[in-house]
mmCIF file of C-alpha atoms in Angstrom:
data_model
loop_
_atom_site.group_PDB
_atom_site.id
_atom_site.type_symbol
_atom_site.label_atom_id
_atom_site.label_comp_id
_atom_site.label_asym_id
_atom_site.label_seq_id
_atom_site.Cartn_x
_atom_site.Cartn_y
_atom_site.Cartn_z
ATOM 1 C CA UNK A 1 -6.258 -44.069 22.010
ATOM 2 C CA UNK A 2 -8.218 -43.407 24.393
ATOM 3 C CA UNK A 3 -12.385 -42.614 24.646
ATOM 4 C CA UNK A 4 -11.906 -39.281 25.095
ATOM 5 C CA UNK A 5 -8.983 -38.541 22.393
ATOM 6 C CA UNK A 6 -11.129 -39.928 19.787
ATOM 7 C CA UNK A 7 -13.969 -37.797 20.937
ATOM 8 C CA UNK A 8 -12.182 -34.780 21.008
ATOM 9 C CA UNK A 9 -10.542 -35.913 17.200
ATOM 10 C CA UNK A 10 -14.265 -36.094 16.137
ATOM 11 C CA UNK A 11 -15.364 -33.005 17.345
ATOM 12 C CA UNK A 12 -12.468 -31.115 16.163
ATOM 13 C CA UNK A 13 -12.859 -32.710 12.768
ATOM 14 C CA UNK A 14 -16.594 -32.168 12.445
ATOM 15 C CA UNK A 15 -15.658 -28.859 13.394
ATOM 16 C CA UNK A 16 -12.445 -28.286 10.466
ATOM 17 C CA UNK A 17 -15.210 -29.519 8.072
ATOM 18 C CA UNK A 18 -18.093 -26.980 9.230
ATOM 19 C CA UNK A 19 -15.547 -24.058 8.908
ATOM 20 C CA UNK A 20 -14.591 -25.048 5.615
ATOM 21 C CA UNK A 21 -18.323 -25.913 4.673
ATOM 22 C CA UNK A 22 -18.878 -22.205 5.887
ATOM 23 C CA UNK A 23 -15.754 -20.445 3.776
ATOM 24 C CA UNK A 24 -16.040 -22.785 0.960
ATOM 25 C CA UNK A 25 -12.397 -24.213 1.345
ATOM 26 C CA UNK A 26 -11.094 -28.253 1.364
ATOM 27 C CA UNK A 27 -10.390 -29.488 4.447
ATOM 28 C CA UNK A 28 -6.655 -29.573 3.034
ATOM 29 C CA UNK A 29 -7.093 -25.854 2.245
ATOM 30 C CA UNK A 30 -7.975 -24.797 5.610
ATOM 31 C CA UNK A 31 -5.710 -27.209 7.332
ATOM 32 C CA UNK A 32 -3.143 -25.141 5.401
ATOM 33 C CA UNK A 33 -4.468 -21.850 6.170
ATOM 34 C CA UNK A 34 -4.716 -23.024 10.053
ATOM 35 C CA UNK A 35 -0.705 -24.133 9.936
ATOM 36 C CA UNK A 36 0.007 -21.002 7.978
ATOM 37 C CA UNK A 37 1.718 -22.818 4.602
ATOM 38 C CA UNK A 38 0.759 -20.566 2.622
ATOM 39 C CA UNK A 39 1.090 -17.048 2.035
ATOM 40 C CA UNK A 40 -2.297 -16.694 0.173
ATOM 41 C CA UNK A 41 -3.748 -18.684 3.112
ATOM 42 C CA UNK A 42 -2.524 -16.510 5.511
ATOM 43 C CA UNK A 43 -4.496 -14.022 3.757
ATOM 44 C CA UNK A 44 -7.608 -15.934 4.040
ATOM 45 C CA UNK A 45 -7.225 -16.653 7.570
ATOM 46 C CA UNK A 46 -7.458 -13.323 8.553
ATOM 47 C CA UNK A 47 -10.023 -12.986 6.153
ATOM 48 C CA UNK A 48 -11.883 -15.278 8.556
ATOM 49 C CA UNK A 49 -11.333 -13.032 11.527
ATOM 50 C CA UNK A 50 -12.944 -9.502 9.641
ATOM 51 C CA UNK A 51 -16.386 -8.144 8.887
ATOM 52 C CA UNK A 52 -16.906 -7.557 5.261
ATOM 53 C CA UNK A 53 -16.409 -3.464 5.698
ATOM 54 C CA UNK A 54 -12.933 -4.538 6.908
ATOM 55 C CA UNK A 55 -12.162 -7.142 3.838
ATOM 56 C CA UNK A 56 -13.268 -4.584 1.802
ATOM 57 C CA UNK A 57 -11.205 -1.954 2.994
ATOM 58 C CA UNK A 58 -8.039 -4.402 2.883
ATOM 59 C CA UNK A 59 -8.833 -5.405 -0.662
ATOM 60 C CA UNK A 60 -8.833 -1.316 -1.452
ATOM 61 C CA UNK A 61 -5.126 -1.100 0.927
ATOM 62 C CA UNK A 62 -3.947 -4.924 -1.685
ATOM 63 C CA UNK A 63 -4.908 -2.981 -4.576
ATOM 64 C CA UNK A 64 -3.600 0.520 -3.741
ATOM 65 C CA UNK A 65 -0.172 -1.172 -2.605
ATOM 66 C CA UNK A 66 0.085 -3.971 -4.779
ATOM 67 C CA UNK A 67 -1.154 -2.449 -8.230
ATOM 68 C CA UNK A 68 -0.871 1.000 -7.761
ATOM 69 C CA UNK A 69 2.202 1.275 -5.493
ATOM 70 C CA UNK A 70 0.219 4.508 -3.374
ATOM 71 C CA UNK A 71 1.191 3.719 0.092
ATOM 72 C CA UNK A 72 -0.078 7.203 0.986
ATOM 73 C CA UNK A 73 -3.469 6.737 -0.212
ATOM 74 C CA UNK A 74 -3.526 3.225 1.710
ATOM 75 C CA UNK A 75 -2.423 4.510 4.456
ATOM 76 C CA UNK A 76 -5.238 7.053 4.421
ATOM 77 C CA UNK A 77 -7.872 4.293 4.085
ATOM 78 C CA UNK A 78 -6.361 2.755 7.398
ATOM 79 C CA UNK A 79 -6.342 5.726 9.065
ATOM 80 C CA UNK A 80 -9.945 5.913 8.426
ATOM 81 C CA UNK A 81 -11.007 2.406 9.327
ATOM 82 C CA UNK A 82 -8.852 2.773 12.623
ATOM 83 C CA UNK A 83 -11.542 5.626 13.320
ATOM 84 C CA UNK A 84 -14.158 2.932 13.095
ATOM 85 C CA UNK A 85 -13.201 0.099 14.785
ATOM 86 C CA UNK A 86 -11.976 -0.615 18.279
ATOM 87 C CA UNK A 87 -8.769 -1.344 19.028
ATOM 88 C CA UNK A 88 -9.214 -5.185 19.156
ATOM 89 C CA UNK A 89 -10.641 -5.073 15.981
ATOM 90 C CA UNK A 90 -8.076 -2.881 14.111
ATOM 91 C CA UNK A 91 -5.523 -5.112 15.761
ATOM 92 C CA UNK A 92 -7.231 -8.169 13.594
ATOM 93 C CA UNK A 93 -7.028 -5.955 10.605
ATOM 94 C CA UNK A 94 -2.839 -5.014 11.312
ATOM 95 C CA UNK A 95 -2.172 -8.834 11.167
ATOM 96 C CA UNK A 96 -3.626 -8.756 7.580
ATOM 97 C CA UNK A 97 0.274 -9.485 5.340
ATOM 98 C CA UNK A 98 -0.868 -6.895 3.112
ATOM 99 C CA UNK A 99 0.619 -4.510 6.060
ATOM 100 C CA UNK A 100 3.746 -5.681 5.600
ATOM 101 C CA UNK A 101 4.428 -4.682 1.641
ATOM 102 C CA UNK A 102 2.932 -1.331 2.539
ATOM 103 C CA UNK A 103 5.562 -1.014 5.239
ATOM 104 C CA UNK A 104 8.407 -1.440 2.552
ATOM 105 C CA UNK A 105 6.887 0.924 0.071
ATOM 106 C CA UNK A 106 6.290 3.569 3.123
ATOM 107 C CA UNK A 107 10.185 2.892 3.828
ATOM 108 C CA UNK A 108 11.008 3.073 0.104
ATOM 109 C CA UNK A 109 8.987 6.584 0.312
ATOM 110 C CA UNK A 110 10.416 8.225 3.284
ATOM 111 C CA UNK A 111 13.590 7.126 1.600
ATOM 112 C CA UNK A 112 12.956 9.230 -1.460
ATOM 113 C CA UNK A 113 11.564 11.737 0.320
ATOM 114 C CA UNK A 114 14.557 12.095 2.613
ATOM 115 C CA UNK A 115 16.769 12.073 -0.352
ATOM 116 C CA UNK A 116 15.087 15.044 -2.071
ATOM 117 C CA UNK A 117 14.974 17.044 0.988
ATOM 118 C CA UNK A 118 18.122 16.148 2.232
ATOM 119 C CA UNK A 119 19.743 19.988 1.037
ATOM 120 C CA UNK A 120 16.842 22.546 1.870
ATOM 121 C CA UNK A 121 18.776 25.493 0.122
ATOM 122 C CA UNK A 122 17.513 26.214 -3.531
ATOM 123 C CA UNK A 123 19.347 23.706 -5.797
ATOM 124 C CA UNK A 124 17.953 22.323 -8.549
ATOM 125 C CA UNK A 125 18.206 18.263 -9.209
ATOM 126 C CA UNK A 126 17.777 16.750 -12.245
ATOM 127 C CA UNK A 127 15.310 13.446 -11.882
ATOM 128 C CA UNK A 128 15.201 13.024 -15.927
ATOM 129 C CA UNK A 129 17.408 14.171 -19.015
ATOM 130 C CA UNK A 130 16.995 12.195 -22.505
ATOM 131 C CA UNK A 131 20.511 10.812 -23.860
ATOM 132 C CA UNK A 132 20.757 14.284 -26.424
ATOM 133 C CA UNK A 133 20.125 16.528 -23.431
ATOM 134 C CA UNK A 134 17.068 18.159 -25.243
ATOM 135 C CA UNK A 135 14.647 17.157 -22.474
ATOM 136 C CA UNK A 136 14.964 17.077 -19.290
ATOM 137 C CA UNK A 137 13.486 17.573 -15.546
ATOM 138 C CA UNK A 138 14.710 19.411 -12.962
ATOM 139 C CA UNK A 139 13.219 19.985 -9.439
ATOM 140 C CA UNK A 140 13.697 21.940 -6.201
ATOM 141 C CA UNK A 141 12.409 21.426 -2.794
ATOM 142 C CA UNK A 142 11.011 25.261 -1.430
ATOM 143 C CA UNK A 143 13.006 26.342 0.691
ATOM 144 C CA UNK A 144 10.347 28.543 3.077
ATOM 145 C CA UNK A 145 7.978 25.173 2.288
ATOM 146 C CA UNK A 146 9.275 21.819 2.624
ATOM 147 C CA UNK A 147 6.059 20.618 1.616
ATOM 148 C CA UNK A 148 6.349 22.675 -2.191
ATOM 149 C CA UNK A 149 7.947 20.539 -5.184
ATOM 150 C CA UNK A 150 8.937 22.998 -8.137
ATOM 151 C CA UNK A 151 9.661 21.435 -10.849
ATOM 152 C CA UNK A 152 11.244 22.625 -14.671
ATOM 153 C CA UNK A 153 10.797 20.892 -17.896
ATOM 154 C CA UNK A 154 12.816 21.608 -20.871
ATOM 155 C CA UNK A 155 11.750 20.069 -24.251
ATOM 156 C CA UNK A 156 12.709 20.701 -28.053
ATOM 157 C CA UNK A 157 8.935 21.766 -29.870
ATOM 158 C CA UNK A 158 9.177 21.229 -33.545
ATOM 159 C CA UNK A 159 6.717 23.873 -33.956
ATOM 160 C CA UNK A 160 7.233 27.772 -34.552
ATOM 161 C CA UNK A 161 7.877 30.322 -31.555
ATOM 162 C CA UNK A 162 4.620 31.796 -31.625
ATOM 163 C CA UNK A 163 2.649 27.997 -31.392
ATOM 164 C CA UNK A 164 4.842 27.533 -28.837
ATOM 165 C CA UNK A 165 4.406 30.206 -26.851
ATOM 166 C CA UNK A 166 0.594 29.845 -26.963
ATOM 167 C CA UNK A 167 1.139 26.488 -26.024
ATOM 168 C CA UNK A 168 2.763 27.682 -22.717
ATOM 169 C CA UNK A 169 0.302 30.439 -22.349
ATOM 170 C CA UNK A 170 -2.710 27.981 -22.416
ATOM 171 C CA UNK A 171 -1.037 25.421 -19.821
ATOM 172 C CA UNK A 172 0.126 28.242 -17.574
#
């Protein structure tokens, strides 16, 4: 090749092997990351392109939607970082794939949601019931507060009426 190809080759290579000097990743790693291979890569890449507050508040948002399954809580913690930053920098931080799987789980919710609020009038839906029918839980959507869950549990007590009804009394 040319001169000026191979100069440009060196200087891009010297500059693959400071960035991965810098990050602590193989060459191989980061040429991975840099063709997007790899989904953990991906990760780091945009790890790259945020300040630590923002990698920290992503690895909160992973955990929250990967271990916990609490999109609302992630969400939240976005909300709050989009507060913070500008809207350059919150558009690094919406590239991050952890975005995506809270997506699906928001869907997933607003499905459920939708589904329980689907009939506003005052019927009662049973979301568990043991095979004998001795247990179960029922639950109704308010109908003067669509943000009010009532909920009734039924369960056998192998204990007398009056332990039970202290029982009740203490939890009420």
């Amino acid at each position: 090749g040319s001169p000026r190809a191979s100069t440009e080759g060196g200087e891009v290579a010297e500059a693959l092997e400071v960035l991965a000097s810098e990050y602590d990743m193989s060459i191989a790693e980061l040429t991975d990351l840099l063709r997007g291979t790899s989904t953990s890569a991906a990760e780091s890449l945009y790890g790259l392109m945020l300040s630590n507050e923002e990698e920290q508040v992503l690895g909160e948002v992973r955990r929250l939607v990967d271990m916990e399954s609490d999109p609302l809580s992630a969400e939240a913690l976005l909300a709050e970082l989009k507060r913070n930053l500008s809207e350059q920098r919150f558009a690094a931080v919406l590239q991050s794939p952890v975005l995506e799987r809270l997506r699906k789980q928001m869907r997933y919710f607003m499905q459920v949601g939708k589904a329980c609020t689907s009939d506003a009038s005052e019927e009662w839906e049973t979301i568990y019931e043991n095979v004998a029918g001795s247990q179960s839980i029922r639950i109704c959507i308010d109908e003067n507060d669509g943000h009010v869950l009532h909920f009734r549990a039924r369960a056998t007590l192998p204990v007398g009426l009056a332990s039970a009804l202290a029982a009740t009394s203490e939890a009420a």
